[in-house]
């Protein structure tokens, strides 16, 4: 046992992979079943739906603030561990409310505690990958695998013992994740050989975002908007086209497989091309299921082509985190990732509202708008690639 522990501690790849495996397992334990549990407890659809909206607004507002604070104090790992522990308390509290007011209070507390976790975990692990020349995508692969596995196991277990226990188990898992996070390393600035180098200041400086990064943020928002808009009503659309529960679940499995395959091989794609080109490839892959879902009513084809949905999303997101980290200095590592989280959340709020309206009025327009946003993001990324090439030619490549 001691030898195994020593091997884990000596390997940053194992430490990062274990972290993502445990972290994504938390969400697999309760998120897919939460709405069902709350409705069975007696809450209305409007009340349950409002929880998601409230969570989105809180994360959108709080994630950049906490991420900036973590950079300013230089305590990304410590803050992540503290907020993991507080999230354990928050998710457990969801077991108890029988009134809507108390449910809102518990959801607000949990959302506030969860708000910086994605930005902190991404900034810490992607910096570890850069320092030790590791494949960040392969680390997240284990998270995707754990999510799919725990989702299947959880469904069988909760059906037998009751969905009420999902929150307590998720709380325990948050504590475990916090303990695992203790073995992650505080981000440091490194040279090309992965060796730590001194920085002028540990406090985050002013964010002077170059044009390429600003356009990248626009592209990132567009991709997330397109995905949330196009795929938010996948299950109802499949149901309308005659799919049963097994087929609807199979789509999720196919999406997961596509994401796992591409995450496992993302480093090879980036090495052969570039981070910008890899993101463009991810965007193009995402166009395929948008067209199939929107204009092909054959359920079997929807299932098959869902693999491109997982692959496109996985490749784009992994490369986006890596690309943004490479543009910034260590002092602003979590701040920049916090901006990504904010944009993701804003995109989900707007897209979910729009797609809900269009689902009832003009279904095809969901996919027309989504495809348009994908093309817009594709053009934006081509602009990013051009601006980066131009900056490299004139030697203007200082980190943010």
GROMACS .gro file of C-alpha atoms in nm:
model
  400
    1UNK     CA    1   0.000   0.000   0.000
    2UNK     CA    2   0.280   0.242   0.091
    3UNK     CA    3   0.457   0.160  -0.233
    4UNK     CA    4   0.142   0.232  -0.432
    5UNK     CA    5   0.097   0.562  -0.249
    6UNK     CA    6   0.458   0.657  -0.322
    7UNK     CA    7   0.412   0.577  -0.689
    8UNK     CA    8   0.101   0.796  -0.704
    9UNK     CA    9   0.274   1.085  -0.530
   10UNK     CA   10   0.576   1.057  -0.760
   11UNK     CA   11   0.363   1.070  -1.077
   12UNK     CA   12   0.194   1.401  -1.161
   13UNK     CA   13   0.006   1.224  -1.442
   14UNK     CA   14  -0.154   0.982  -1.196
   15UNK     CA   15  -0.230   1.261  -0.948
   16UNK     CA   16  -0.403   1.469  -1.216
   17UNK     CA   17  -0.595   1.173  -1.354
   18UNK     CA   18  -0.710   1.064  -1.007
   19UNK     CA   19  -0.829   1.415  -0.936
   20UNK     CA   20  -1.039   1.439  -1.252
   21UNK     CA   21  -1.175   1.087  -1.202
   22UNK     CA   22  -1.293   1.172  -0.851
   23UNK     CA   23  -1.413   1.524  -0.937
   24UNK     CA   24  -1.630   1.419  -1.230
   25UNK     CA   25  -1.764   1.126  -1.026
   26UNK     CA   26  -1.927   1.374  -0.787
   27UNK     CA   27  -2.149   1.513  -1.062
   28UNK     CA   28  -2.227   1.166  -1.198
   29UNK     CA   29  -2.360   1.065  -0.856
   30UNK     CA   30  -2.632   1.327  -0.833
   31UNK     CA   31  -2.667   1.567  -1.129
   32UNK     CA   32  -2.840   1.325  -1.376
   33UNK     CA   33  -3.092   1.226  -1.106
   34UNK     CA   34  -3.146   1.553  -0.921
   35UNK     CA   35  -3.446   1.683  -1.117
   36UNK     CA   36  -3.618   1.346  -1.091
   37UNK     CA   37  -3.561   1.328  -0.714
   38UNK     CA   38  -3.691   1.680  -0.657
   39UNK     CA   39  -4.008   1.625  -0.860
   40UNK     CA   40  -4.074   1.300  -0.673
   41UNK     CA   41  -4.037   1.498  -0.351
   42UNK     CA   42  -4.323   1.718  -0.466
   43UNK     CA   43  -4.157   2.024  -0.620
   44UNK     CA   44  -4.311   2.154  -0.942
   45UNK     CA   45  -4.136   2.168  -1.278
   46UNK     CA   46  -4.110   2.546  -1.257
   47UNK     CA   47  -3.953   2.523  -0.910
   48UNK     CA   48  -3.705   2.258  -1.020
   49UNK     CA   49  -3.620   2.448  -1.339
   50UNK     CA   50  -3.554   2.768  -1.147
   51UNK     CA   51  -3.280   2.592  -0.949
   52UNK     CA   52  -3.075   2.555  -1.267
   53UNK     CA   53  -3.123   2.920  -1.359
   54UNK     CA   54  -3.025   3.041  -1.014
   55UNK     CA   55  -2.717   2.818  -1.018
   56UNK     CA   56  -2.614   2.958  -1.355
   57UNK     CA   57  -2.644   3.323  -1.250
   58UNK     CA   58  -2.449   3.269  -0.927
   59UNK     CA   59  -2.164   3.084  -1.098
   60UNK     CA   60  -2.151   3.343  -1.376
   61UNK     CA   61  -2.109   3.625  -1.122
   62UNK     CA   62  -1.899   3.455  -0.855
   63UNK     CA   63  -1.653   3.240  -1.053
   64UNK     CA   64  -1.440   3.530  -1.186
   65UNK     CA   65  -1.433   3.697  -0.843
   66UNK     CA   66  -1.314   3.392  -0.650
   67UNK     CA   67  -1.071   3.297  -0.926
   68UNK     CA   68  -0.919   3.644  -0.919
   69UNK     CA   69  -0.888   3.624  -0.540
   70UNK     CA   70  -0.711   3.288  -0.566
   71UNK     CA   71  -0.459   3.438  -0.808
   72UNK     CA   72  -0.408   3.746  -0.591
   73UNK     CA   73  -0.339   3.539  -0.279
   74UNK     CA   74  -0.155   3.259  -0.462
   75UNK     CA   75  -0.366   2.990  -0.294
   76UNK     CA   76  -0.541   2.813  -0.582
   77UNK     CA   77  -0.502   2.461  -0.439
   78UNK     CA   78  -0.590   2.567  -0.084
   79UNK     CA   79  -0.897   2.761  -0.197
   80UNK     CA   80  -1.007   2.471  -0.416
   81UNK     CA   81  -0.984   2.231  -0.120
   82UNK     CA   82  -1.179   2.466   0.109
   83UNK     CA   83  -1.456   2.517  -0.146
   84UNK     CA   84  -1.469   2.140  -0.209
   85UNK     CA   85  -1.535   2.085   0.163
   86UNK     CA   86  -1.799   2.359   0.169
   87UNK     CA   87  -1.959   2.208  -0.144
   88UNK     CA   88  -1.983   1.879   0.047
   89UNK     CA   89  -2.192   2.058   0.307
   90UNK     CA   90  -2.398   2.236   0.041
   91UNK     CA   91  -2.488   1.929  -0.162
   92UNK     CA   92  -2.579   1.733   0.153
   93UNK     CA   93  -2.817   2.012   0.257
   94UNK     CA   94  -3.025   1.939  -0.054
   95UNK     CA   95  -3.151   1.625   0.122
   96UNK     CA   96  -3.363   1.811   0.370
   97UNK     CA   97  -3.575   2.100   0.231
   98UNK     CA   98  -3.946   2.031   0.205
   99UNK     CA   99  -4.035   2.390   0.115
  100UNK     CA  100  -3.931   2.585  -0.191
  101UNK     CA  101  -3.776   2.866   0.014
  102UNK     CA  102  -3.537   2.632   0.196
  103UNK     CA  103  -3.457   2.452  -0.130
  104UNK     CA  104  -3.357   2.784  -0.287
  105UNK     CA  105  -3.141   2.867   0.017
  106UNK     CA  106  -2.957   2.533  -0.007
  107UNK     CA  107  -2.914   2.568  -0.384
  108UNK     CA  108  -2.776   2.922  -0.352
  109UNK     CA  109  -2.521   2.813  -0.093
  110UNK     CA  110  -2.412   2.512  -0.300
  111UNK     CA  111  -2.384   2.717  -0.620
  112UNK     CA  112  -2.171   2.979  -0.445
  113UNK     CA  113  -1.935   2.713  -0.312
  114UNK     CA  114  -1.914   2.537  -0.650
  115UNK     CA  115  -1.857   2.855  -0.849
  116UNK     CA  116  -1.473   2.863  -0.852
  117UNK     CA  117  -1.411   2.488  -0.870
  118UNK     CA  118  -1.393   2.446  -1.248
  119UNK     CA  119  -1.163   2.744  -1.304
  120UNK     CA  120  -0.934   2.650  -1.015
  121UNK     CA  121  -0.915   2.282  -1.106
  122UNK     CA  122  -0.844   2.359  -1.473
  123UNK     CA  123  -0.577   2.620  -1.399
  124UNK     CA  124  -0.401   2.396  -1.146
  125UNK     CA  125  -0.403   2.076  -1.353
  126UNK     CA  126  -0.323   2.234  -1.691
  127UNK     CA  127  -0.022   2.407  -1.531
  128UNK     CA  128   0.092   2.071  -1.389
  129UNK     CA  129   0.062   1.923  -1.737
  130UNK     CA  130   0.272   2.205  -1.885
  131UNK     CA  131   0.537   2.176  -1.615
  132UNK     CA  132   0.588   1.801  -1.659
  133UNK     CA  133   0.514   1.787  -2.035
  134UNK     CA  134   0.201   1.577  -1.981
  135UNK     CA  135  -0.115   1.533  -2.187
  136UNK     CA  136  -0.385   1.744  -2.023
  137UNK     CA  137  -0.650   1.584  -2.243
  138UNK     CA  138  -0.552   1.240  -2.120
  139UNK     CA  139  -0.599   1.358  -1.760
  140UNK     CA  140  -0.954   1.470  -1.840
  141UNK     CA  141  -1.014   1.138  -2.020
  142UNK     CA  142  -1.021   0.966  -1.683
  143UNK     CA  143  -1.279   1.217  -1.566
  144UNK     CA  144  -1.502   1.140  -1.864
  145UNK     CA  145  -1.459   0.765  -1.808
  146UNK     CA  146  -1.541   0.800  -1.438
  147UNK     CA  147  -1.851   1.006  -1.515
  148UNK     CA  148  -1.986   0.747  -1.757
  149UNK     CA  149  -1.907   0.458  -1.520
  150UNK     CA  150  -2.047   0.620  -1.207
  151UNK     CA  151  -2.358   0.728  -1.397
  152UNK     CA  152  -2.436   0.369  -1.489
  153UNK     CA  153  -2.356   0.234  -1.142
  154UNK     CA  154  -2.547   0.514  -0.973
  155UNK     CA  155  -2.860   0.453  -1.176
  156UNK     CA  156  -2.873   0.090  -1.064
  157UNK     CA  157  -2.787   0.166  -0.701
  158UNK     CA  158  -3.029   0.458  -0.656
  159UNK     CA  159  -3.312   0.261  -0.811
  160UNK     CA  160  -3.270   0.007  -0.531
  161UNK     CA  161  -3.196   0.232  -0.232
  162UNK     CA  162  -3.377   0.552  -0.330
  163UNK     CA  163  -3.265   0.875  -0.496
  164UNK     CA  164  -3.270   1.066  -0.166
  165UNK     CA  165  -2.921   0.936  -0.082
  166UNK     CA  166  -2.756   1.086  -0.390
  167UNK     CA  167  -2.680   1.407  -0.202
  168UNK     CA  168  -2.512   1.246   0.098
  169UNK     CA  169  -2.297   1.024  -0.126
  170UNK     CA  170  -2.201   1.326  -0.339
  171UNK     CA  171  -2.105   1.510  -0.019
  172UNK     CA  172  -1.878   1.226   0.089
  173UNK     CA  173  -1.724   1.221  -0.258
  174UNK     CA  174  -1.654   1.595  -0.240
  175UNK     CA  175  -1.454   1.533   0.078
  176UNK     CA  176  -1.256   1.261  -0.100
  177UNK     CA  177  -1.187   1.497  -0.391
  178UNK     CA  178  -1.062   1.761  -0.149
  179UNK     CA  179  -0.818   1.509   0.001
  180UNK     CA  180  -0.695   1.407  -0.344
  181UNK     CA  181  -0.652   1.774  -0.439
  182UNK     CA  182  -0.398   1.807  -0.158
  183UNK     CA  183  -0.154   1.621  -0.385
  184UNK     CA  184  -0.187   1.876  -0.667
  185UNK     CA  185   0.073   2.150  -0.706
  186UNK     CA  186   0.031   2.525  -0.684
  187UNK     CA  187   0.088   2.668  -1.035
  188UNK     CA  188   0.431   2.817  -1.099
  189UNK     CA  189   0.591   2.981  -1.398
  190UNK     CA  190   0.817   2.738  -1.585
  191UNK     CA  191   1.062   2.758  -1.872
  192UNK     CA  192   1.062   2.539  -2.184
  193UNK     CA  193   1.223   2.255  -1.986
  194UNK     CA  194   0.950   2.261  -1.722
  195UNK     CA  195   1.178   2.410  -1.458
  196UNK     CA  196   1.032   2.674  -1.221
  197UNK     CA  197   1.146   3.029  -1.286
  198UNK     CA  198   1.118   3.339  -1.072
  199UNK     CA  199   0.842   3.586  -1.150
  200UNK     CA  200   0.839   3.956  -1.087
  201UNK     CA  201   0.534   3.943  -0.862
  202UNK     CA  202   0.308   3.678  -0.716
  203UNK     CA  203   0.010   3.914  -0.728
  204UNK     CA  204  -0.199   3.918  -1.045
  205UNK     CA  205  -0.136   4.210  -1.270
  206UNK     CA  206  -0.377   4.411  -1.476
  207UNK     CA  207  -0.545   4.210  -1.750
  208UNK     CA  208  -0.434   4.367  -2.077
  209UNK     CA  209  -0.608   4.126  -2.311
  210UNK     CA  210  -0.461   4.120  -2.663
  211UNK     CA  211  -0.705   4.117  -2.958
  212UNK     CA  212  -0.651   3.746  -3.024
  213UNK     CA  213  -0.763   3.650  -2.672
  214UNK     CA  214  -1.068   3.878  -2.687
  215UNK     CA  215  -1.174   3.721  -3.018
  216UNK     CA  216  -1.107   3.377  -2.868
  217UNK     CA  217  -1.348   3.455  -2.585
  218UNK     CA  218  -1.611   3.552  -2.844
  219UNK     CA  219  -1.556   3.224  -3.029
  220UNK     CA  220  -1.575   3.025  -2.706
  221UNK     CA  221  -1.905   3.187  -2.613
  222UNK     CA  222  -2.042   3.108  -2.960
  223UNK     CA  223  -1.950   2.739  -2.946
  224UNK     CA  224  -2.102   2.695  -2.600
  225UNK     CA  225  -2.416   2.881  -2.705
  226UNK     CA  226  -2.453   2.655  -3.010
  227UNK     CA  227  -2.413   2.335  -2.808
  228UNK     CA  228  -2.652   2.438  -2.531
  229UNK     CA  229  -2.908   2.558  -2.784
  230UNK     CA  230  -2.888   2.260  -3.021
  231UNK     CA  231  -2.869   1.979  -2.768
  232UNK     CA  232  -3.064   2.103  -2.467
  233UNK     CA  233  -3.378   1.919  -2.581
  234UNK     CA  234  -3.217   1.602  -2.716
  235UNK     CA  235  -3.426   1.365  -2.504
  236UNK     CA  236  -3.764   1.523  -2.593
  237UNK     CA  237  -3.672   1.532  -2.962
  238UNK     CA  238  -3.573   1.165  -2.958
  239UNK     CA  239  -3.898   1.087  -2.780
  240UNK     CA  240  -4.093   1.276  -3.049
  241UNK     CA  241  -3.921   1.065  -3.314
  242UNK     CA  242  -4.013   0.735  -3.149
  243UNK     CA  243  -3.705   0.651  -2.943
  244UNK     CA  244  -3.752   0.455  -2.621
  245UNK     CA  245  -3.572   0.508  -2.290
  246UNK     CA  246  -3.290   0.270  -2.383
  247UNK     CA  247  -3.213   0.458  -2.704
  248UNK     CA  248  -3.220   0.792  -2.523
  249UNK     CA  249  -2.968   0.656  -2.270
  250UNK     CA  250  -2.762   0.507  -2.554
  251UNK     CA  251  -2.714   0.854  -2.704
  252UNK     CA  252  -2.549   0.966  -2.380
  253UNK     CA  253  -2.319   0.664  -2.391
  254UNK     CA  254  -2.219   0.731  -2.754
  255UNK     CA  255  -2.150   1.096  -2.671
  256UNK     CA  256  -1.930   0.985  -2.381
  257UNK     CA  257  -1.737   0.741  -2.598
  258UNK     CA  258  -1.667   1.010  -2.856
  259UNK     CA  259  -1.544   1.246  -2.586
  260UNK     CA  260  -1.322   0.985  -2.424
  261UNK     CA  261  -1.158   0.882  -2.751
  262UNK     CA  262  -1.077   1.239  -2.854
  263UNK     CA  263  -0.955   1.341  -2.508
  264UNK     CA  264  -0.719   1.045  -2.502
  265UNK     CA  265  -0.568   1.153  -2.834
  266UNK     CA  266  -0.594   1.532  -2.812
  267UNK     CA  267  -0.222   1.578  -2.750
  268UNK     CA  268  -0.135   1.402  -3.076
  269UNK     CA  269  -0.374   1.628  -3.266
  270UNK     CA  270  -0.229   1.946  -3.110
  271UNK     CA  271   0.128   1.828  -3.170
  272UNK     CA  272   0.058   1.759  -3.535
  273UNK     CA  273  -0.135   2.076  -3.603
  274UNK     CA  274  -0.182   2.348  -3.336
  275UNK     CA  275  -0.420   2.433  -3.053
  276UNK     CA  276  -0.609   2.676  -3.276
  277UNK     CA  277  -0.641   2.424  -3.559
  278UNK     CA  278  -0.751   2.153  -3.313
  279UNK     CA  279  -1.027   2.382  -3.185
  280UNK     CA  280  -1.139   2.447  -3.543
  281UNK     CA  281  -1.153   2.070  -3.599
  282UNK     CA  282  -1.364   2.036  -3.286
  283UNK     CA  283  -1.605   2.303  -3.410
  284UNK     CA  284  -1.640   2.131  -3.749
  285UNK     CA  285  -1.708   1.798  -3.576
  286UNK     CA  286  -1.983   1.967  -3.375
  287UNK     CA  287  -2.157   2.083  -3.693
  288UNK     CA  288  -2.227   1.724  -3.799
  289UNK     CA  289  -2.468   1.629  -3.517
  290UNK     CA  290  -2.637   1.971  -3.538
  291UNK     CA  291  -2.735   1.901  -3.899
  292UNK     CA  292  -2.830   1.539  -3.826
  293UNK     CA  293  -3.041   1.624  -3.520
  294UNK     CA  294  -3.214   1.909  -3.703
  295UNK     CA  295  -3.289   1.764  -4.044
  296UNK     CA  296  -3.257   1.384  -4.024
  297UNK     CA  297  -3.546   1.213  -3.845
  298UNK     CA  298  -3.391   0.867  -3.846
  299UNK     CA  299  -3.323   0.783  -3.481
  300UNK     CA  300  -3.048   0.533  -3.562
  301UNK     CA  301  -2.851   0.801  -3.748
  302UNK     CA  302  -2.897   1.039  -3.455
  303UNK     CA  303  -2.745   0.779  -3.225
  304UNK     CA  304  -2.450   0.704  -3.456
  305UNK     CA  305  -2.362   1.065  -3.530
  306UNK     CA  306  -2.382   1.160  -3.162
  307UNK     CA  307  -2.022   1.038  -3.141
  308UNK     CA  308  -1.920   1.359  -3.321
  309UNK     CA  309  -2.103   1.562  -3.057
  310UNK     CA  310  -1.885   1.416  -2.781
  311UNK     CA  311  -1.569   1.430  -2.990
  312UNK     CA  312  -1.621   1.789  -3.105
  313UNK     CA  313  -1.706   1.917  -2.759
  314UNK     CA  314  -1.420   1.726  -2.593
  315UNK     CA  315  -1.156   1.840  -2.840
  316UNK     CA  316  -1.266   2.202  -2.833
  317UNK     CA  317  -1.289   2.229  -2.454
  318UNK     CA  318  -0.958   2.057  -2.379
  319UNK     CA  319  -0.774   2.271  -2.635
  320UNK     CA  320  -0.951   2.588  -2.520
  321UNK     CA  321  -0.828   2.543  -2.162
  322UNK     CA  322  -0.477   2.470  -2.285
  323UNK     CA  323  -0.471   2.757  -2.533
  324UNK     CA  324  -0.587   3.015  -2.279
  325UNK     CA  325  -0.339   2.895  -2.020
  326UNK     CA  326  -0.055   2.930  -2.272
  327UNK     CA  327  -0.156   3.293  -2.336
  328UNK     CA  328  -0.142   3.394  -1.970
  329UNK     CA  329   0.114   3.417  -1.694
  330UNK     CA  330   0.083   3.211  -1.379
  331UNK     CA  331  -0.033   3.518  -1.184
  332UNK     CA  332  -0.352   3.530  -1.391
  333UNK     CA  333  -0.399   3.157  -1.456
  334UNK     CA  334  -0.720   3.110  -1.255
  335UNK     CA  335  -0.857   3.451  -1.349
  336UNK     CA  336  -0.852   3.366  -1.720
  337UNK     CA  337  -1.013   3.026  -1.660
  338UNK     CA  338  -1.274   3.201  -1.447
  339UNK     CA  339  -1.365   3.419  -1.745
  340UNK     CA  340  -1.419   3.102  -1.949
  341UNK     CA  341  -1.652   2.962  -1.682
  342UNK     CA  342  -1.844   3.290  -1.677
  343UNK     CA  343  -1.886   3.286  -2.057
  344UNK     CA  344  -1.991   2.918  -2.054
  345UNK     CA  345  -2.257   2.989  -1.794
  346UNK     CA  346  -2.386   3.299  -1.969
  347UNK     CA  347  -2.412   3.102  -2.294
  348UNK     CA  348  -2.610   2.826  -2.121
  349UNK     CA  349  -2.855   3.072  -1.963
  350UNK     CA  350  -2.930   3.255  -2.289
  351UNK     CA  351  -2.933   2.942  -2.507
  352UNK     CA  352  -3.156   2.744  -2.270
  353UNK     CA  353  -3.412   3.024  -2.261
  354UNK     CA  354  -3.412   3.065  -2.639
  355UNK     CA  355  -3.423   2.692  -2.718
  356UNK     CA  356  -3.709   2.643  -2.471
  357UNK     CA  357  -3.914   2.902  -2.657
  358UNK     CA  358  -3.822   2.764  -3.001
  359UNK     CA  359  -3.898   2.406  -2.897
  360UNK     CA  360  -4.260   2.509  -2.851
  361UNK     CA  361  -4.284   2.738  -3.156
  362UNK     CA  362  -4.032   2.651  -3.432
  363UNK     CA  363  -3.811   2.348  -3.366
  364UNK     CA  364  -3.604   2.375  -3.685
  365UNK     CA  365  -3.490   2.726  -3.590
  366UNK     CA  366  -3.304   2.579  -3.291
  367UNK     CA  367  -3.065   2.410  -3.531
  368UNK     CA  368  -3.054   2.696  -3.781
  369UNK     CA  369  -2.943   2.937  -3.509
  370UNK     CA  370  -2.700   2.682  -3.361
  371UNK     CA  371  -2.540   2.617  -3.699
  372UNK     CA  372  -2.512   2.991  -3.756
  373UNK     CA  373  -2.334   3.036  -3.423
  374UNK     CA  374  -2.096   2.752  -3.508
  375UNK     CA  375  -2.004   2.921  -3.837
  376UNK     CA  376  -1.961   3.251  -3.653
  377UNK     CA  377  -1.727   3.082  -3.402
  378UNK     CA  378  -1.536   2.915  -3.684
  379UNK     CA  379  -1.469   3.251  -3.850
  380UNK     CA  380  -1.371   3.398  -3.513
  381UNK     CA  381  -1.114   3.123  -3.455
  382UNK     CA  382  -0.969   3.177  -3.800
  383UNK     CA  383  -0.924   3.541  -3.698
  384UNK     CA  384  -0.755   3.426  -3.375
  385UNK     CA  385  -0.516   3.209  -3.573
  386UNK     CA  386  -0.432   3.501  -3.803
  387UNK     CA  387  -0.375   3.741  -3.513
  388UNK     CA  388  -0.151   3.495  -3.332
  389UNK     CA  389   0.055   3.434  -3.646
  390UNK     CA  390   0.089   3.808  -3.695
  391UNK     CA  391   0.194   3.860  -3.329
  392UNK     CA  392   0.454   3.584  -3.359
  393UNK     CA  393   0.604   3.744  -3.669
  394UNK     CA  394   0.655   4.076  -3.494
  395UNK     CA  395   0.767   3.912  -3.169
  396UNK     CA  396   0.474   4.040  -2.963
  397UNK     CA  397   0.393   3.730  -2.760
  398UNK     CA  398   0.420   3.845  -2.399
  399UNK     CA  399   0.191   3.647  -2.163
  400UNK     CA  400  -0.111   3.827  -2.019
   0.00000   0.00000   0.00000
